[in-house]
Amino acid sequence: MLNSTTYKFYVNGEWKESQTGQTIEIKSPYLHETIGKVQAITKEEVDNAISSAQEAQKQWADIPLQQRASYLYKWAEELVNMQYEIAEIIMKEVGKSFKDAKNEVIRTADFIRYTVEEALHMHGQSMKGDSFPGGSKSKIAIIERVPLGVVLAIPPFNYPVNLAAAKLAPALISGNAVIFKPATQGAISGIKMIEAFHKAGFPKGLINVVTGRGSVIGDYLVEHKGIDMISFTGGTNTGTHLAKKAGMIPLVLELGGKDPAIVREDADLENAVQQIVSGAFSYSGQRCTAIKRILVNENVADEMIGLLKAEIEKLTVGSPAEDNTIVPLIDDSSADFVQSLIDDAIEKGATVVTGNKREQNLIYPTLLDQVTEDMRIAWEEPFGPALPVIRVSSDEEAIHIANASEFGLQASIFTKDINKAFSIANKLETGSVQINGKTERGPDHFPFIGIKGSGMGAQGIHKSIESMTREKVTVLNLTD
Ligand code: G3P
């Protein structure tokens, strides 16, 4: 047995054990052993966390922005100091390679610093009354952004630190307080990130970490009257349920995806293959922005399949502790789901170009050719290393299949004809389109948007600050 520590939850600047005395075991997806336990807290403990946040937020919103900035810079510094310790936890908890886990921590420190800089240069505006017919010169509107209050931040397992801070940092710099509910598998990584936050010396109650069973506190958190905004990243089914439960408060939801790579006949196939293999198989494809299907022109499909096979078979497979790209999936049920999509495709006539090999929750990178629209993998999100190839006869067919998806996160187009690229991009129903590049969220100051089943609202540093604030208008009526 690994040294399995019991971690506390964090309320009002203090680490606490739940009154229930109950904990949730966190099992490593590749060590297959318990690496720690987190508290299963009660609704009453949630109430206390939210009350602490509400109290702390009032003072926090009043202190000068530069002073708020100094705390966040210190947090970034503490994260860098703890990067190896946190990276090791991320690796053990969610099975991410140590290299990728360490990069995630550094990316998070960069994210926090950039968020501060962005906020320091976001200013309001003023308007004069007389620019409207009959309006008076003596009326001046002053428009500024104010915090929403208490933000509920719910990140996913696959970026337990970066996608958490991507919600926490914009919330804090804008003058909000936060209830941070980490994904259970990822909670220890989130708690370690908050240890760095605690070391930065923030006022008490600004971030409160609540861990527990979704069945006990999940809906309770979302429906709680003390929550003024929710930022969620995770599966589409969970996001849809959350949206139905939340009250009249602003929501930002970043959900699932089925990002297509459209490969035109004139594409630079070498570049396309490099980008697609990286985009589809990094961290075993456990990314919402992963490339999850290829729509390739039938005239170049055979050549592309050959190049893809060679590139995929170079991917390293095994333990994240040896910096492999293909690592065990987050749990057995996820691996079962991916395997079911592969099996369904084969039963319906798909060809296995490479892969379709499984060892417990490790699935070897799998490329399926001759995939047709009656196969589940053409439409469902594997969140694993299984990539279907659908052969198309025209751009129009590719656009049709791309837009027929319930998802609308990103898409890639590979072509040498930039006019065609923009013409196709303009027709795609997605948040973003990558031309001659893989689908991905970064760099983190770019807007990051999902539509349809891929979410609502926008992230990306500037957009996240906007989504966690609202405009307030003060009208000055000058007297002569
Ligand atoms: O899966 C979450 C999504 O944010 C992925 O981010 O940076 O791997 O494209 P990234």
PDB file of C-alpha atoms in Angstrom, residues 269-432:
ATOM      1  CA  LEU A 269      -0.238  15.213 -45.409  1.00  0.00           C
ATOM      2  CA  GLU A 270       3.015  15.063 -43.430  1.00  0.00           C
ATOM      3  CA  ASN A 271       1.981  18.118 -41.402  1.00  0.00           C
ATOM      4  CA  ALA A 272      -1.591  16.903 -41.087  1.00  0.00           C
ATOM      5  CA  VAL A 273      -0.482  13.520 -39.753  1.00  0.00           C
ATOM      6  CA  GLN A 274       1.896  15.064 -37.193  1.00  0.00           C
ATOM      7  CA  GLN A 275      -0.796  17.433 -35.953  1.00  0.00           C
ATOM      8  CA  ILE A 276      -3.563  14.845 -35.926  1.00  0.00           C
ATOM      9  CA  VAL A 277      -1.585  12.179 -34.049  1.00  0.00           C
ATOM     10  CA  SER A 278      -0.501  14.705 -31.414  1.00  0.00           C
ATOM     11  CA  GLY A 279      -3.984  16.216 -31.210  1.00  0.00           C
ATOM     12  CA  ALA A 280      -5.745  12.859 -30.974  1.00  0.00           C
ATOM     13  CA  PHE A 281      -3.463  10.850 -28.694  1.00  0.00           C
ATOM     14  CA  SER A 282      -1.791  13.219 -26.180  1.00  0.00           C
ATOM     15  CA  TYR A 283      -2.647  12.004 -22.657  1.00  0.00           C
ATOM     16  CA  SER A 284      -4.390   9.044 -24.319  1.00  0.00           C
ATOM     17  CA  GLY A 285      -6.925  11.373 -25.947  1.00  0.00           C
ATOM     18  CA  GLN A 286      -8.353  12.387 -22.562  1.00  0.00           C
ATOM     19  CA  ARG A 287      -8.853  15.984 -23.623  1.00  0.00           C
ATOM     20  CA  CYS A 288     -12.115  17.694 -24.559  1.00  0.00           C
ATOM     21  CA  THR A 289     -10.260  19.372 -27.419  1.00  0.00           C
ATOM     22  CA  ALA A 290      -8.699  16.166 -28.750  1.00  0.00           C
ATOM     23  CA  ILE A 291      -9.168  15.387 -32.437  1.00  0.00           C
ATOM     24  CA  LYS A 292     -11.822  12.666 -32.307  1.00  0.00           C
ATOM     25  CA  ARG A 293     -12.465  11.865 -35.959  1.00  0.00           C
ATOM     26  CA  ILE A 294     -10.786  12.372 -39.330  1.00  0.00           C
ATOM     27  CA  LEU A 295     -12.875  13.402 -42.370  1.00  0.00           C
ATOM     28  CA  VAL A 296     -10.408  12.793 -45.210  1.00  0.00           C
ATOM     29  CA  ASN A 297     -10.913  13.211 -48.943  1.00  0.00           C
ATOM     30  CA  GLU A 298     -11.159   9.724 -50.440  1.00  0.00           C
ATOM     31  CA  ASN A 299      -8.475  10.533 -53.080  1.00  0.00           C
ATOM     32  CA  VAL A 300      -5.736  10.834 -50.449  1.00  0.00           C
ATOM     33  CA  ALA A 301      -7.159   8.514 -47.779  1.00  0.00           C
ATOM     34  CA  ASP A 302      -5.002   5.457 -48.538  1.00  0.00           C
ATOM     35  CA  GLU A 303      -1.786   7.512 -48.461  1.00  0.00           C
ATOM     36  CA  MET A 304      -2.865   9.198 -45.250  1.00  0.00           C
ATOM     37  CA  ILE A 305      -3.761   5.923 -43.537  1.00  0.00           C
ATOM     38  CA  GLY A 306      -0.250   4.645 -44.232  1.00  0.00           C
ATOM     39  CA  LEU A 307       1.358   7.753 -42.776  1.00  0.00           C
ATOM     40  CA  LEU A 308      -0.967   7.713 -39.748  1.00  0.00           C
ATOM     41  CA  LYS A 309      -0.211   4.042 -39.014  1.00  0.00           C
ATOM     42  CA  ALA A 310       3.521   4.664 -39.041  1.00  0.00           C
ATOM     43  CA  GLU A 311       3.223   7.730 -36.787  1.00  0.00           C
ATOM     44  CA  ILE A 312       0.813   6.114 -34.318  1.00  0.00           C
ATOM     45  CA  GLU A 313       2.997   3.055 -33.950  1.00  0.00           C
ATOM     46  CA  LYS A 314       5.834   5.336 -32.796  1.00  0.00           C
ATOM     47  CA  LEU A 315       3.764   6.495 -29.794  1.00  0.00           C
ATOM     48  CA  THR A 316       5.135   5.340 -26.455  1.00  0.00           C
ATOM     49  CA  VAL A 317       2.765   3.219 -24.391  1.00  0.00           C
ATOM     50  CA  GLY A 318       2.890   2.445 -20.675  1.00  0.00           C
ATOM     51  CA  SER A 319       3.319   4.060 -17.291  1.00  0.00           C
ATOM     52  CA  PRO A 320       3.085   7.859 -16.948  1.00  0.00           C
ATOM     53  CA  ALA A 321       6.073   7.583 -14.620  1.00  0.00           C
ATOM     54  CA  GLU A 322       8.181   6.841 -17.702  1.00  0.00           C
ATOM     55  CA  ASP A 323       6.715   9.815 -19.612  1.00  0.00           C
ATOM     56  CA  ASN A 324       4.707   7.672 -22.022  1.00  0.00           C
ATOM     57  CA  THR A 325       2.131   9.343 -24.256  1.00  0.00           C
ATOM     58  CA  ILE A 326      -0.391   6.524 -24.125  1.00  0.00           C
ATOM     59  CA  VAL A 327      -1.147   5.880 -20.471  1.00  0.00           C
ATOM     60  CA  PRO A 328      -3.862   3.957 -18.617  1.00  0.00           C
ATOM     61  CA  LEU A 329      -7.235   5.684 -18.788  1.00  0.00           C
ATOM     62  CA  ILE A 330      -8.663   7.325 -15.683  1.00  0.00           C
ATOM     63  CA  ASP A 331     -10.643   4.231 -14.647  1.00  0.00           C
ATOM     64  CA  ASP A 332     -11.929   0.844 -15.808  1.00  0.00           C
ATOM     65  CA  SER A 333     -15.378   2.108 -16.813  1.00  0.00           C
ATOM     66  CA  SER A 334     -13.799   4.681 -19.128  1.00  0.00           C
ATOM     67  CA  ALA A 335     -11.706   1.948 -20.741  1.00  0.00           C
ATOM     68  CA  ASP A 336     -14.798  -0.262 -21.052  1.00  0.00           C
ATOM     69  CA  PHE A 337     -16.612   2.562 -22.865  1.00  0.00           C
ATOM     70  CA  VAL A 338     -13.772   3.153 -25.327  1.00  0.00           C
ATOM     71  CA  GLN A 339     -13.526  -0.583 -26.014  1.00  0.00           C
ATOM     72  CA  SER A 340     -17.285  -0.735 -26.636  1.00  0.00           C
ATOM     73  CA  LEU A 341     -16.972   1.918 -29.350  1.00  0.00           C
ATOM     74  CA  ILE A 342     -14.119   0.014 -30.993  1.00  0.00           C
ATOM     75  CA  ASP A 343     -16.026  -3.289 -30.837  1.00  0.00           C
ATOM     76  CA  ASP A 344     -19.180  -1.688 -32.268  1.00  0.00           C
ATOM     77  CA  ALA A 345     -17.229  -0.237 -35.215  1.00  0.00           C
ATOM     78  CA  ILE A 346     -15.552  -3.565 -35.980  1.00  0.00           C
ATOM     79  CA  GLU A 347     -18.881  -5.408 -35.809  1.00  0.00           C
ATOM     80  CA  LYS A 348     -20.288  -2.932 -38.354  1.00  0.00           C
ATOM     81  CA  GLY A 349     -17.398  -3.318 -40.762  1.00  0.00           C
ATOM     82  CA  ALA A 350     -14.622  -0.913 -39.741  1.00  0.00           C
ATOM     83  CA  THR A 351     -11.012  -1.948 -40.381  1.00  0.00           C
ATOM     84  CA  VAL A 352      -8.481  -1.926 -37.525  1.00  0.00           C
ATOM     85  CA  VAL A 353      -5.387  -0.262 -39.003  1.00  0.00           C
ATOM     86  CA  THR A 354      -3.499  -0.484 -35.713  1.00  0.00           C
ATOM     87  CA  GLY A 355      -4.305  -1.025 -32.023  1.00  0.00           C
ATOM     88  CA  ASN A 356      -7.413  -2.611 -30.523  1.00  0.00           C
ATOM     89  CA  LYS A 357      -5.270  -4.090 -27.761  1.00  0.00           C
ATOM     90  CA  ARG A 358      -6.087  -3.661 -24.054  1.00  0.00           C
ATOM     91  CA  GLU A 359      -4.326  -4.357 -20.761  1.00  0.00           C
ATOM     92  CA  GLN A 360      -6.654  -3.530 -17.839  1.00  0.00           C
ATOM     93  CA  ASN A 361      -7.485   0.198 -18.309  1.00  0.00           C
ATOM     94  CA  LEU A 362      -4.629   0.751 -20.777  1.00  0.00           C
ATOM     95  CA  ILE A 363      -5.868   0.834 -24.384  1.00  0.00           C
ATOM     96  CA  TYR A 364      -3.293   0.894 -27.171  1.00  0.00           C
ATOM     97  CA  PRO A 365      -3.684   3.714 -29.714  1.00  0.00           C
ATOM     98  CA  THR A 366      -6.293   2.517 -32.172  1.00  0.00           C
ATOM     99  CA  LEU A 367      -6.938   3.735 -35.712  1.00  0.00           C
ATOM    100  CA  LEU A 368     -10.130   2.589 -37.442  1.00  0.00           C
ATOM    101  CA  ASP A 369     -10.568   2.980 -41.211  1.00  0.00           C
ATOM    102  CA  GLN A 370     -13.696   2.709 -43.362  1.00  0.00           C
ATOM    103  CA  VAL A 371     -15.805   4.113 -40.528  1.00  0.00           C
ATOM    104  CA  THR A 372     -19.382   4.847 -41.552  1.00  0.00           C
ATOM    105  CA  GLU A 373     -22.106   7.007 -40.047  1.00  0.00           C
ATOM    106  CA  ASP A 374     -23.996   4.050 -38.570  1.00  0.00           C
ATOM    107  CA  MET A 375     -21.096   3.373 -36.200  1.00  0.00           C
ATOM    108  CA  ARG A 376     -21.210   4.852 -32.682  1.00  0.00           C
ATOM    109  CA  ILE A 377     -17.592   6.002 -32.849  1.00  0.00           C
ATOM    110  CA  ALA A 378     -18.480   8.358 -35.699  1.00  0.00           C
ATOM    111  CA  TRP A 379     -20.501  10.435 -33.228  1.00  0.00           C
ATOM    112  CA  GLU A 380     -19.754   9.512 -29.591  1.00  0.00           C
ATOM    113  CA  GLU A 381     -16.861  10.984 -27.603  1.00  0.00           C
ATOM    114  CA  PRO A 382     -14.452   8.201 -26.547  1.00  0.00           C
ATOM    115  CA  PHE A 383     -12.252  10.327 -24.270  1.00  0.00           C
ATOM    116  CA  GLY A 384      -9.616   7.725 -25.077  1.00  0.00           C
ATOM    117  CA  PRO A 385      -7.098   6.684 -27.771  1.00  0.00           C
ATOM    118  CA  ALA A 386      -9.520   5.522 -30.492  1.00  0.00           C
ATOM    119  CA  LEU A 387      -9.564   7.494 -33.739  1.00  0.00           C
ATOM    120  CA  PRO A 388     -12.058   6.842 -36.576  1.00  0.00           C
ATOM    121  CA  VAL A 389     -11.395   7.723 -40.214  1.00  0.00           C
ATOM    122  CA  ILE A 390     -14.411   8.628 -42.351  1.00  0.00           C
ATOM    123  CA  ARG A 391     -13.701   8.959 -46.086  1.00  0.00           C
ATOM    124  CA  VAL A 392     -15.538  11.812 -47.826  1.00  0.00           C
ATOM    125  CA  SER A 393     -15.899  12.785 -51.474  1.00  0.00           C
ATOM    126  CA  SER A 394     -16.160  16.557 -51.101  1.00  0.00           C
ATOM    127  CA  ASP A 395     -15.786  19.556 -48.790  1.00  0.00           C
ATOM    128  CA  GLU A 396     -19.585  19.729 -48.617  1.00  0.00           C
ATOM    129  CA  GLU A 397     -19.817  16.170 -47.332  1.00  0.00           C
ATOM    130  CA  ALA A 398     -17.137  16.893 -44.712  1.00  0.00           C
ATOM    131  CA  ILE A 399     -18.968  20.028 -43.558  1.00  0.00           C
ATOM    132  CA  HIS A 400     -22.264  18.151 -43.390  1.00  0.00           C
ATOM    133  CA  ILE A 401     -20.851  15.347 -41.254  1.00  0.00           C
ATOM    134  CA  ALA A 402     -18.965  17.818 -39.027  1.00  0.00           C
ATOM    135  CA  ASN A 403     -22.086  19.927 -38.403  1.00  0.00           C
ATOM    136  CA  ALA A 404     -24.333  16.909 -37.844  1.00  0.00           C
ATOM    137  CA  SER A 405     -22.537  16.339 -34.513  1.00  0.00           C
ATOM    138  CA  GLU A 406     -24.288  17.187 -31.222  1.00  0.00           C
ATOM    139  CA  PHE A 407     -20.991  18.850 -30.274  1.00  0.00           C
ATOM    140  CA  GLY A 408     -19.438  22.112 -31.422  1.00  0.00           C
ATOM    141  CA  LEU A 409     -16.110  22.689 -29.694  1.00  0.00           C
ATOM    142  CA  GLN A 410     -13.330  22.957 -32.293  1.00  0.00           C
ATOM    143  CA  ALA A 411     -12.403  21.635 -35.741  1.00  0.00           C
ATOM    144  CA  SER A 412      -9.185  21.443 -37.771  1.00  0.00           C
ATOM    145  CA  ILE A 413      -8.906  21.995 -41.510  1.00  0.00           C
ATOM    146  CA  PHE A 414      -5.818  20.855 -43.415  1.00  0.00           C
ATOM    147  CA  THR A 415      -5.379  22.403 -46.861  1.00  0.00           C
ATOM    148  CA  LYS A 416      -2.944  24.532 -48.859  1.00  0.00           C
ATOM    149  CA  ASP A 417      -5.789  26.710 -50.190  1.00  0.00           C
ATOM    150  CA  ILE A 418      -6.334  29.435 -47.592  1.00  0.00           C
ATOM    151  CA  ASN A 419      -9.470  30.714 -49.337  1.00  0.00           C
ATOM    152  CA  LYS A 420     -11.000  27.252 -49.147  1.00  0.00           C
ATOM    153  CA  ALA A 421      -9.929  26.998 -45.518  1.00  0.00           C
ATOM    154  CA  PHE A 422     -11.824  30.142 -44.589  1.00  0.00           C
ATOM    155  CA  SER A 423     -14.777  29.180 -46.728  1.00  0.00           C
ATOM    156  CA  ILE A 424     -15.081  25.870 -44.870  1.00  0.00           C
ATOM    157  CA  ALA A 425     -14.322  27.455 -41.486  1.00  0.00           C
ATOM    158  CA  ASN A 426     -17.153  29.928 -41.967  1.00  0.00           C
ATOM    159  CA  LYS A 427     -19.591  27.056 -42.442  1.00  0.00           C
ATOM    160  CA  LEU A 428     -18.502  24.975 -39.427  1.00  0.00           C
ATOM    161  CA  GLU A 429     -20.729  25.105 -36.312  1.00  0.00           C
ATOM    162  CA  THR A 430     -17.970  25.200 -33.703  1.00  0.00           C
ATOM    163  CA  GLY A 431     -16.479  27.581 -31.125  1.00  0.00           C
ATOM    164  CA  SER A 432     -13.107  27.644 -32.887  1.00  0.00           C
TER     165      SER A 432
END
